[in-house]
Amino acid sequence: MHTEVTKLLQIEYPILQGGMANIAEHNLVAAVSNAGGLGIIAAGGCGAEQVREEIRKTKALTDKPFGVNIMLLNPAAPDIAKVIVEENVSVVTTGAGTPEPYMKEWLEAGVKVIPVVASVALAKRMERCGAAAVIAEGCESGGHIGELTTMALVPQVVDAVEIPVIAAGGIADGRGFAAAMMLGAKAVQIGTRFLVAKECIVHENYKELVLKAKDIDSVVTSRTTGHPVRTLRNAMTREYIKMEKEGATFEELEHLTLGSLRKAVFEGDKKAGSFMAGQVAGLVSKEQTCQEIIQEIVKEAVDVVKDRTAQL
Ligand code: TUI
């Protein structure tokens, strides 16, 4: 497949793996890159030296390009920004804020910067400060989200910027991939489907919850803190929503979310864990290798476009 994004990133298929905090580590990242997509190390819950180690371990498993995602609320973000340059990482994606403080350093080192945006205004600002592309992420996504849906956000961002737009949020199969390209995206970013990849190290209980999830099983918490997060509904989300209603502080709530993500990923604690997943969890029904996932999505997209075009 040839799009502006496959050319920019030197990858075979225009599919990026979402930077899922505590989850996207070297095994998943290398598997996605080896399958022709762009694997992305999530530096979300990491310190700088841990990120350096992940980069080195990924390089040992693949010769293909891969990226690093920096969650900008992470207190270690400034140190991780330096590690990106020192370790010659070619692509950085950012989330939950603006990467402007790091742009000069990265652009001078030749790093391609692809910020996640949830609005047209931020997309334009990112283009002006030298972003190579933007990821327009709708609120169907798991984890930290903005307000707009993918269907509404992507075409508005496409019209507003010249740089390539990558669509994220609500995409888990070939139909979603094809639809995003129809909206003008040049690539897609997929998280939830890769949660159940054979190479993904999340606890089996996490995979089981995603595989069993139905369409309405995710819920958004933390709207009161200004950092809304989509997770699968469980005892933790019920407690969180109760605390929010009772007026808990930002720190109390943030502590609950961050600690509980680790409980979900490493311990599979179904009651206290924060099982971040997108609305498409209901579409994800089988565990496959990254190679199988990418091949299936690509074939389905090509077939669906041929089929629908014949109907027009
Ligand atoms: O960052 C994400 N998704 C995430 S980060 C994360 S870790 C976390 N854990 C607990 C609490 C909070 C986070 C889990 N999932 N996606 C990228 C994304 N960025 N979605 C939305 C945005 C965004 C929203 C507003 C980016 C920028 C923005 O405005 C920035 C500004 O300053 O104007």
mmCIF file of C-alpha atoms and ligand atoms in Angstrom:
data_model
loop_
_atom_site.group_PDB
_atom_site.id
_atom_site.type_symbol
_atom_site.label_atom_id
_atom_site.label_comp_id
_atom_site.label_asym_id
_atom_site.label_seq_id
_atom_site.Cartn_x
_atom_site.Cartn_y
_atom_site.Cartn_z
ATOM 1 C CA MET A 1 0.000 0.000 0.000
ATOM 2 C CA HIS A 2 1.249 3.493 -0.863
ATOM 3 C CA THR A 3 0.145 6.602 0.992
ATOM 4 C CA GLU A 4 1.937 9.766 2.110
ATOM 5 C CA VAL A 5 2.298 8.113 5.512
ATOM 6 C CA THR A 6 3.830 4.826 4.310
ATOM 7 C CA LYS A 7 6.358 6.964 2.403
ATOM 8 C CA LEU A 8 7.009 9.292 5.354
ATOM 9 C CA LEU A 9 7.498 6.459 7.845
ATOM 10 C CA GLN A 10 9.042 3.908 5.446
ATOM 11 C CA ILE A 11 6.478 1.240 6.363
ATOM 12 C CA GLU A 12 4.505 -1.243 4.242
ATOM 13 C CA TYR A 13 0.964 -0.675 5.540
ATOM 14 C CA PRO A 14 -0.538 2.632 6.809
ATOM 15 C CA ILE A 15 -1.331 1.141 10.215
ATOM 16 C CA LEU A 16 0.149 2.504 13.460
ATOM 17 C CA GLN A 17 -0.191 0.743 16.802
ATOM 18 C CA GLY A 18 -1.559 3.030 19.533
ATOM 19 C CA GLY A 19 0.841 4.019 22.328
ATOM 20 C CA MET A 20 -0.910 2.202 25.168
ATOM 21 C CA ALA A 21 0.669 3.134 28.535
ATOM 22 C CA ASN A 22 2.222 0.203 30.454
ATOM 23 C CA ILE A 23 1.193 -2.138 27.628
ATOM 24 C CA ALA A 24 2.992 -1.289 24.383
ATOM 25 C CA GLU A 25 6.488 -2.621 25.143
ATOM 26 C CA HIS A 26 9.221 -4.096 22.935
ATOM 27 C CA ASN A 27 7.510 -7.438 22.159
ATOM 28 C CA LEU A 28 4.303 -5.874 20.796
ATOM 29 C CA VAL A 29 6.143 -2.998 19.118
ATOM 30 C CA ALA A 30 8.603 -5.229 17.256
ATOM 31 C CA ALA A 31 5.805 -7.612 16.221
ATOM 32 C CA VAL A 32 3.753 -4.762 14.702
ATOM 33 C CA SER A 33 6.782 -3.289 12.907
ATOM 34 C CA ASN A 34 7.875 -6.718 11.637
ATOM 35 C CA ALA A 35 4.335 -7.200 10.282
ATOM 36 C CA GLY A 36 4.688 -4.021 8.175
ATOM 37 C CA GLY A 37 2.924 -1.489 10.434
ATOM 38 C CA LEU A 38 4.487 1.031 12.826
ATOM 39 C CA GLY A 39 4.987 -0.321 16.341
ATOM 40 C CA ILE A 40 5.104 2.401 19.011
ATOM 41 C CA ILE A 41 6.672 2.080 22.470
ATOM 42 C CA ALA A 42 4.429 3.672 25.101
ATOM 43 C CA ALA A 43 6.468 5.790 27.492
ATOM 44 C CA GLY A 44 3.276 6.622 29.421
ATOM 45 C CA GLY A 45 4.042 5.058 32.774
ATOM 46 C CA CYS A 46 7.842 4.879 32.319
ATOM 47 C CA GLY A 47 10.939 6.660 33.547
ATOM 48 C CA ALA A 48 13.534 7.832 31.002
ATOM 49 C CA GLU A 49 16.003 4.967 31.538
ATOM 50 C CA GLN A 50 13.211 2.421 31.204
ATOM 51 C CA VAL A 51 12.320 3.978 27.843
ATOM 52 C CA ARG A 52 15.975 3.773 26.740
ATOM 53 C CA GLU A 53 15.994 0.085 27.614
ATOM 54 C CA GLU A 54 12.741 -0.520 25.703
ATOM 55 C CA ILE A 55 14.187 1.235 22.636
ATOM 56 C CA ARG A 56 17.316 -0.954 22.755
ATOM 57 C CA LYS A 57 15.288 -4.151 23.247
ATOM 58 C CA THR A 58 13.044 -3.233 20.299
ATOM 59 C CA LYS A 59 16.082 -2.595 18.072
ATOM 60 C CA ALA A 60 17.303 -6.090 18.940
ATOM 61 C CA LEU A 61 14.014 -7.583 17.685
ATOM 62 C CA THR A 62 13.441 -5.578 14.492
ATOM 63 C CA ASP A 63 15.312 -3.705 11.760
ATOM 64 C CA LYS A 64 12.076 -1.967 10.749
ATOM 65 C CA PRO A 65 11.096 1.573 11.789
ATOM 66 C CA PHE A 66 9.278 2.034 15.103
ATOM 67 C CA GLY A 67 8.237 4.996 17.230
ATOM 68 C CA VAL A 68 7.923 6.154 20.832
ATOM 69 C CA ASN A 69 4.778 7.710 22.306
ATOM 70 C CA ILE A 70 5.204 10.290 25.061
ATOM 71 C CA MET A 71 2.235 10.943 27.289
ATOM 72 C CA LEU A 72 2.856 14.593 28.116
ATOM 73 C CA LEU A 73 1.297 14.390 31.594
ATOM 74 C CA ASN A 74 4.113 12.002 32.548
ATOM 75 C CA PRO A 75 6.490 13.925 34.889
ATOM 76 C CA ALA A 76 9.435 12.184 33.173
ATOM 77 C CA ALA A 77 8.466 13.630 29.738
ATOM 78 C CA PRO A 78 11.381 16.166 29.583
ATOM 79 C CA ASP A 79 13.954 13.426 30.275
ATOM 80 C CA ILE A 80 12.275 11.003 27.853
ATOM 81 C CA ALA A 81 12.407 13.742 25.194
ATOM 82 C CA LYS A 82 16.230 13.728 25.501
ATOM 83 C CA VAL A 83 16.429 9.915 25.348
ATOM 84 C CA ILE A 84 14.536 10.034 22.018
ATOM 85 C CA VAL A 85 17.349 12.118 20.518
ATOM 86 C CA GLU A 86 20.192 10.190 22.172
ATOM 87 C CA GLU A 87 18.844 6.838 20.952
ATOM 88 C CA ASN A 88 18.148 8.081 17.394
ATOM 89 C CA VAL A 89 14.439 7.307 17.441
ATOM 90 C CA SER A 90 12.983 8.302 14.064
ATOM 91 C CA VAL A 91 9.327 8.909 15.014
ATOM 92 C CA VAL A 92 7.683 10.344 18.130
ATOM 93 C CA THR A 93 3.970 10.545 18.802
ATOM 94 C CA THR A 94 2.634 12.607 21.702
ATOM 95 C CA GLY A 95 -0.605 12.566 23.655
ATOM 96 C CA ALA A 96 -2.561 14.455 26.295
ATOM 97 C CA GLY A 97 -1.013 17.876 25.632
ATOM 98 C CA THR A 98 1.171 19.904 23.308
ATOM 99 C CA PRO A 99 4.759 18.872 22.462
ATOM 100 C CA GLU A 100 5.818 22.462 21.663
ATOM 101 C CA PRO A 101 8.480 22.605 24.446
ATOM 102 C CA TYR A 102 10.365 19.724 22.762
ATOM 103 C CA MET A 103 9.841 20.543 19.071
ATOM 104 C CA LYS A 104 13.070 22.489 18.482
ATOM 105 C CA GLU A 105 15.266 19.794 20.010
ATOM 106 C CA TRP A 106 13.506 17.022 18.054
ATOM 107 C CA LEU A 107 13.354 18.779 14.690
ATOM 108 C CA GLU A 108 17.054 19.682 14.870
ATOM 109 C CA ALA A 109 17.821 15.998 15.460
ATOM 110 C CA GLY A 110 15.654 14.962 12.470
ATOM 111 C CA VAL A 111 12.974 13.262 14.572
ATOM 112 C CA LYS A 112 9.554 13.105 12.860
ATOM 113 C CA VAL A 113 6.956 14.416 15.324
ATOM 114 C CA ILE A 114 3.345 13.235 15.076
ATOM 115 C CA PRO A 115 1.172 14.718 17.842
ATOM 116 C CA VAL A 116 -2.258 13.331 18.752
ATOM 117 C CA VAL A 117 -4.845 16.079 18.435
ATOM 118 C CA ALA A 118 -8.479 16.183 19.454
ATOM 119 C CA SER A 119 -9.366 19.510 17.755
ATOM 120 C CA VAL A 120 -8.797 21.483 14.545
ATOM 121 C CA ALA A 121 -7.156 24.338 16.475
ATOM 122 C CA LEU A 122 -4.455 22.103 17.936
ATOM 123 C CA ALA A 123 -3.901 20.387 14.560
ATOM 124 C CA LYS A 124 -3.203 23.778 12.929
ATOM 125 C CA ARG A 125 -0.874 24.788 15.750
ATOM 126 C CA MET A 126 1.020 21.507 15.388
ATOM 127 C CA GLU A 127 1.405 22.007 11.631
ATOM 128 C CA ARG A 128 2.810 25.518 12.219
ATOM 129 C CA CYS A 129 5.397 24.265 14.696
ATOM 130 C CA GLY A 130 6.759 21.565 12.374
ATOM 131 C CA ALA A 131 4.753 18.352 12.934
ATOM 132 C CA ALA A 132 5.278 15.801 10.138
ATOM 133 C CA ALA A 133 1.664 14.580 10.450
ATOM 134 C CA VAL A 134 -1.096 14.592 13.074
ATOM 135 C CA ILE A 135 -3.157 11.813 14.580
ATOM 136 C CA ALA A 136 -6.804 12.951 14.817
ATOM 137 C CA GLU A 137 -8.198 10.853 17.659
ATOM 138 C CA GLY A 138 -11.929 10.605 18.317
ATOM 139 C CA CYS A 139 -13.571 9.926 21.667
ATOM 140 C CA GLU A 140 -14.363 6.315 20.705
ATOM 141 C CA SER A 141 -10.762 5.571 21.771
ATOM 142 C CA GLY A 142 -9.722 3.936 24.980
ATOM 143 C CA GLY A 143 -7.723 5.879 27.571
ATOM 144 C CA HIS A 144 -7.492 9.673 27.661
ATOM 145 C CA ILE A 145 -9.879 11.222 25.116
ATOM 146 C CA GLY A 146 -11.158 14.498 23.686
ATOM 147 C CA GLU A 147 -14.759 15.531 22.927
ATOM 148 C CA LEU A 148 -15.335 14.890 19.206
ATOM 149 C CA THR A 149 -16.013 11.602 17.463
ATOM 150 C CA THR A 150 -13.668 10.276 14.782
ATOM 151 C CA MET A 151 -16.360 10.683 12.100
ATOM 152 C CA ALA A 152 -16.704 14.413 12.860
ATOM 153 C CA LEU A 153 -13.066 15.211 13.741
ATOM 154 C CA VAL A 154 -11.095 13.552 10.932
ATOM 155 C CA PRO A 155 -12.604 15.341 7.896
ATOM 156 C CA GLN A 156 -12.463 18.721 9.679
ATOM 157 C CA VAL A 157 -8.765 18.230 10.478
ATOM 158 C CA VAL A 158 -8.137 16.998 6.904
ATOM 159 C CA ASP A 159 -9.628 20.241 5.562
ATOM 160 C CA ALA A 160 -7.634 22.404 7.977
ATOM 161 C CA VAL A 161 -4.051 21.174 7.450
ATOM 162 C CA GLU A 162 -1.722 20.272 4.571
ATOM 163 C CA ILE A 163 0.232 17.607 6.463
ATOM 164 C CA PRO A 164 -1.053 14.016 6.432
ATOM 165 C CA VAL A 165 -3.771 13.092 8.918
ATOM 166 C CA ILE A 166 -3.851 9.722 10.664
ATOM 167 C CA ALA A 167 -7.256 8.654 12.037
ATOM 168 C CA ALA A 168 -7.654 7.019 15.452
ATOM 169 C CA GLY A 169 -10.591 6.010 17.629
ATOM 170 C CA GLY A 170 -13.212 3.423 16.746
ATOM 171 C CA ILE A 171 -11.097 1.552 14.183
ATOM 172 C CA ALA A 172 -10.607 -2.188 14.677
ATOM 173 C CA ASP A 173 -11.171 -3.849 11.318
ATOM 174 C CA GLY A 174 -10.973 -3.359 7.560
ATOM 175 C CA ARG A 175 -14.291 -1.528 7.430
ATOM 176 C CA GLY A 176 -13.090 1.101 9.897
ATOM 177 C CA PHE A 177 -9.745 1.371 8.105
ATOM 178 C CA ALA A 178 -11.454 1.874 4.716
ATOM 179 C CA ALA A 179 -13.935 4.371 6.187
ATOM 180 C CA ALA A 180 -11.116 6.439 7.726
ATOM 181 C CA MET A 181 -9.345 6.598 4.361
ATOM 182 C CA MET A 182 -12.637 7.765 2.787
ATOM 183 C CA LEU A 183 -12.692 10.638 5.309
ATOM 184 C CA GLY A 184 -9.306 11.717 3.980
ATOM 185 C CA ALA A 185 -6.957 10.038 6.454
ATOM 186 C CA LYS A 186 -3.666 8.742 5.029
ATOM 187 C CA ALA A 187 -3.268 6.083 7.735
ATOM 188 C CA VAL A 188 -4.960 4.746 10.855
ATOM 189 C CA GLN A 189 -3.880 4.148 14.427
ATOM 190 C CA ILE A 190 -5.297 1.100 16.189
ATOM 191 C CA GLY A 191 -5.060 0.303 19.907
ATOM 192 C CA THR A 192 -7.842 -1.928 21.230
ATOM 193 C CA ARG A 193 -7.433 -4.703 18.646
ATOM 194 C CA PHE A 194 -3.714 -4.990 19.478
ATOM 195 C CA LEU A 195 -4.563 -5.445 23.184
ATOM 196 C CA VAL A 196 -5.481 -9.050 22.373
ATOM 197 C CA ALA A 197 -2.520 -9.708 20.057
ATOM 198 C CA LYS A 198 -0.610 -12.879 20.949
ATOM 199 C CA GLU A 199 2.530 -10.743 21.386
ATOM 200 C CA CYS A 200 0.780 -8.294 23.767
ATOM 201 C CA ILE A 201 1.910 -8.800 27.382
ATOM 202 C CA VAL A 202 -1.242 -7.637 29.200
ATOM 203 C CA HIS A 203 -2.647 -10.027 31.816
ATOM 204 C CA GLU A 204 -4.945 -12.760 30.405
ATOM 205 C CA ASN A 205 -7.870 -11.274 32.366
ATOM 206 C CA TYR A 206 -7.438 -7.993 30.435
ATOM 207 C CA LYS A 207 -7.613 -9.873 27.126
ATOM 208 C CA GLU A 208 -10.630 -11.846 28.338
ATOM 209 C CA LEU A 209 -12.512 -8.651 29.306
ATOM 210 C CA VAL A 210 -11.845 -7.092 25.880
ATOM 211 C CA LEU A 211 -12.837 -10.279 24.042
ATOM 212 C CA LYS A 212 -16.077 -10.533 26.047
ATOM 213 C CA ALA A 213 -16.947 -6.813 25.933
ATOM 214 C CA LYS A 214 -20.115 -5.725 24.190
ATOM 215 C CA ASP A 215 -20.791 -2.408 22.425
ATOM 216 C CA ILE A 216 -21.968 -0.571 25.560
ATOM 217 C CA ASP A 217 -19.398 -1.912 28.034
ATOM 218 C CA SER A 218 -17.042 1.092 28.120
ATOM 219 C CA VAL A 219 -17.583 4.176 30.249
ATOM 220 C CA VAL A 220 -15.930 7.612 30.507
ATOM 221 C CA THR A 221 -14.668 8.707 33.927
ATOM 222 C CA SER A 222 -12.698 11.793 35.042
ATOM 223 C CA ARG A 223 -14.664 14.376 33.087
ATOM 224 C CA THR A 224 -14.513 16.513 36.252
ATOM 225 C CA THR A 225 -10.682 16.531 36.271
ATOM 226 C CA GLY A 226 -10.448 17.722 32.664
ATOM 227 C CA HIS A 227 -8.738 14.446 31.659
ATOM 228 C CA PRO A 228 -11.581 12.118 30.627
ATOM 229 C CA VAL A 229 -10.602 8.460 30.348
ATOM 230 C CA ARG A 230 -12.497 5.621 28.645
ATOM 231 C CA THR A 231 -12.274 2.201 30.338
ATOM 232 C CA LEU A 232 -14.348 -0.956 30.558
ATOM 233 C CA ARG A 233 -17.048 -0.623 33.215
ATOM 234 C CA ASN A 234 -16.314 -2.435 36.527
ATOM 235 C CA ALA A 235 -16.261 -1.915 40.311
ATOM 236 C CA MET A 236 -13.383 0.601 39.957
ATOM 237 C CA THR A 237 -15.293 2.811 37.505
ATOM 238 C CA ARG A 238 -18.388 2.686 39.734
ATOM 239 C CA GLU A 239 -16.240 3.764 42.730
ATOM 240 C CA TYR A 240 -14.548 6.463 40.633
ATOM 241 C CA ILE A 241 -17.851 7.930 39.452
ATOM 242 C CA LYS A 242 -19.125 7.875 43.052
ATOM 243 C CA MET A 243 -15.967 9.721 44.245
ATOM 244 C CA GLU A 244 -16.351 12.259 41.421
ATOM 245 C CA LYS A 245 -19.951 12.940 42.477
ATOM 246 C CA GLU A 246 -18.796 13.374 46.090
ATOM 247 C CA GLY A 247 -16.271 16.002 44.993
ATOM 248 C CA ALA A 248 -12.949 14.095 45.355
ATOM 249 C CA THR A 249 -9.825 16.111 44.502
ATOM 250 C CA PHE A 250 -7.929 15.849 41.201
ATOM 251 C CA GLU A 251 -4.991 14.172 42.979
ATOM 252 C CA GLU A 252 -7.191 11.538 44.643
ATOM 253 C CA LEU A 253 -8.849 10.700 41.340
ATOM 254 C CA GLU A 254 -5.644 10.699 39.267
ATOM 255 C CA HIS A 255 -3.995 8.440 41.822
ATOM 256 C CA LEU A 256 -6.877 5.987 41.539
ATOM 257 C CA THR A 257 -6.631 5.858 37.701
ATOM 258 C CA LEU A 258 -2.859 5.552 37.340
ATOM 259 C CA GLY A 259 -2.462 2.938 40.077
ATOM 260 C CA SER A 260 -5.390 0.982 38.742
ATOM 261 C CA LEU A 261 -4.031 0.819 35.170
ATOM 262 C CA ARG A 262 -1.035 -1.119 36.502
ATOM 263 C CA LYS A 263 -3.395 -3.366 38.494
ATOM 264 C CA ALA A 264 -5.274 -4.155 35.265
ATOM 265 C CA VAL A 265 -2.215 -4.699 33.063
ATOM 266 C CA PHE A 266 0.049 -6.659 35.410
ATOM 267 C CA GLU A 267 -2.294 -8.271 37.960
ATOM 268 C CA GLY A 268 -5.496 -8.616 35.920
ATOM 269 C CA ASP A 269 -7.425 -7.301 38.921
ATOM 270 C CA LYS A 270 -10.952 -7.298 37.484
ATOM 271 C CA LYS A 271 -12.429 -5.293 40.377
ATOM 272 C CA ALA A 272 -9.807 -2.601 41.060
ATOM 273 C CA GLY A 273 -8.144 -2.430 37.627
ATOM 274 C CA SER A 274 -8.560 0.314 35.025
ATOM 275 C CA PHE A 275 -9.107 -1.639 31.801
ATOM 276 C CA MET A 276 -8.653 1.080 29.188
ATOM 277 C CA ALA A 277 -10.262 0.070 25.882
ATOM 278 C CA GLY A 278 -12.140 1.719 23.034
ATOM 279 C CA GLN A 279 -15.794 1.445 22.046
ATOM 280 C CA VAL A 280 -14.746 -1.076 19.398
ATOM 281 C CA ALA A 281 -13.937 -3.654 22.094
ATOM 282 C CA GLY A 282 -17.267 -5.221 21.087
ATOM 283 C CA LEU A 283 -15.814 -5.853 17.604
ATOM 284 C CA VAL A 284 -12.708 -7.617 18.930
ATOM 285 C CA SER A 285 -13.440 -11.307 19.254
ATOM 286 C CA LYS A 286 -10.253 -13.292 18.746
ATOM 287 C CA GLU A 287 -6.616 -13.406 19.835
ATOM 288 C CA GLN A 288 -4.280 -13.340 16.805
ATOM 289 C CA THR A 289 -0.665 -12.522 16.021
ATOM 290 C CA CYS A 290 0.094 -8.948 14.902
ATOM 291 C CA GLN A 291 0.868 -10.344 11.451
ATOM 292 C CA GLU A 292 -2.593 -11.966 11.258
ATOM 293 C CA ILE A 293 -4.325 -8.825 12.556
ATOM 294 C CA ILE A 294 -2.656 -6.526 10.018
ATOM 295 C CA GLN A 295 -3.122 -8.931 7.085
ATOM 296 C CA GLU A 296 -6.803 -9.429 7.953
ATOM 297 C CA ILE A 297 -7.487 -5.686 8.276
ATOM 298 C CA VAL A 298 -5.749 -4.905 4.973
ATOM 299 C CA LYS A 299 -7.539 -7.688 3.041
ATOM 300 C CA GLU A 300 -10.908 -6.741 4.516
ATOM 301 C CA ALA A 301 -10.391 -3.063 3.596
ATOM 302 C CA VAL A 302 -9.488 -3.879 -0.008
ATOM 303 C CA ASP A 303 -12.487 -6.260 -0.334
ATOM 304 C CA VAL A 304 -14.955 -3.866 1.256
ATOM 305 C CA VAL A 305 -13.889 -0.960 -0.977
ATOM 306 C CA LYS A 306 -14.289 -3.136 -4.127
ATOM 307 C CA ASP A 307 -17.667 -4.397 -2.937
ATOM 308 C CA ARG A 308 -19.082 -0.976 -2.018
ATOM 309 C CA THR A 309 -17.698 0.700 -5.146
ATOM 310 C CA ALA A 310 -19.549 -1.875 -7.254
ATOM 311 C CA GLN A 311 -22.792 -0.834 -5.515
ATOM 312 C CA LEU A 312 -22.458 2.880 -6.299
HETATM 313 O O1 TUI B 1 -3.016 10.207 25.437
HETATM 314 C C1 TUI B 1 -3.899 9.542 24.956
HETATM 315 N N1 TUI B 1 -4.428 8.476 25.566
HETATM 316 C C2 TUI B 1 -4.048 8.004 26.806
HETATM 317 S S1 TUI B 1 -2.804 8.619 27.775
HETATM 318 C C3 TUI B 1 -3.148 7.507 28.956
HETATM 319 S S2 TUI B 1 -2.287 7.414 30.444
HETATM 320 C C4 TUI B 1 -3.333 8.240 31.523
HETATM 321 N N2 TUI B 1 -3.651 7.603 32.619
HETATM 322 C C5 TUI B 1 -4.429 8.184 33.523
HETATM 323 C C6 TUI B 1 -4.936 9.440 33.358
HETATM 324 C C7 TUI B 1 -4.668 10.095 32.222
HETATM 325 C C8 TUI B 1 -3.861 9.493 31.270
HETATM 326 C C9 TUI B 1 -4.157 6.702 28.562
HETATM 327 N N3 TUI B 1 -4.631 6.999 27.359
HETATM 328 N N4 TUI B 1 -4.411 9.847 23.733
HETATM 329 C C10 TUI B 1 -3.991 10.964 22.999
HETATM 330 C C11 TUI B 1 -4.883 12.113 23.197
HETATM 331 N N5 TUI B 1 -4.450 13.333 23.345
HETATM 332 N N6 TUI B 1 -6.221 12.087 23.263
HETATM 333 C C12 TUI B 1 -6.645 13.368 23.442
HETATM 334 C C13 TUI B 1 -5.513 14.137 23.488
HETATM 335 C C14 TUI B 1 -5.406 15.547 23.654
HETATM 336 C C15 TUI B 1 -6.400 16.275 24.284
HETATM 337 C C16 TUI B 1 -6.260 17.634 24.458
HETATM 338 C C17 TUI B 1 -4.259 16.219 23.201
HETATM 339 C C18 TUI B 1 -4.114 17.568 23.405
HETATM 340 C C19 TUI B 1 -5.123 18.261 24.020
HETATM 341 O O2 TUI B 1 -5.017 19.616 24.212
HETATM 342 C C20 TUI B 1 -3.744 20.098 24.519
HETATM 343 C C21 TUI B 1 -3.690 21.550 24.757
HETATM 344 O O3 TUI B 1 -2.896 21.926 25.623
HETATM 345 O O4 TUI B 1 -4.421 22.281 24.076
#
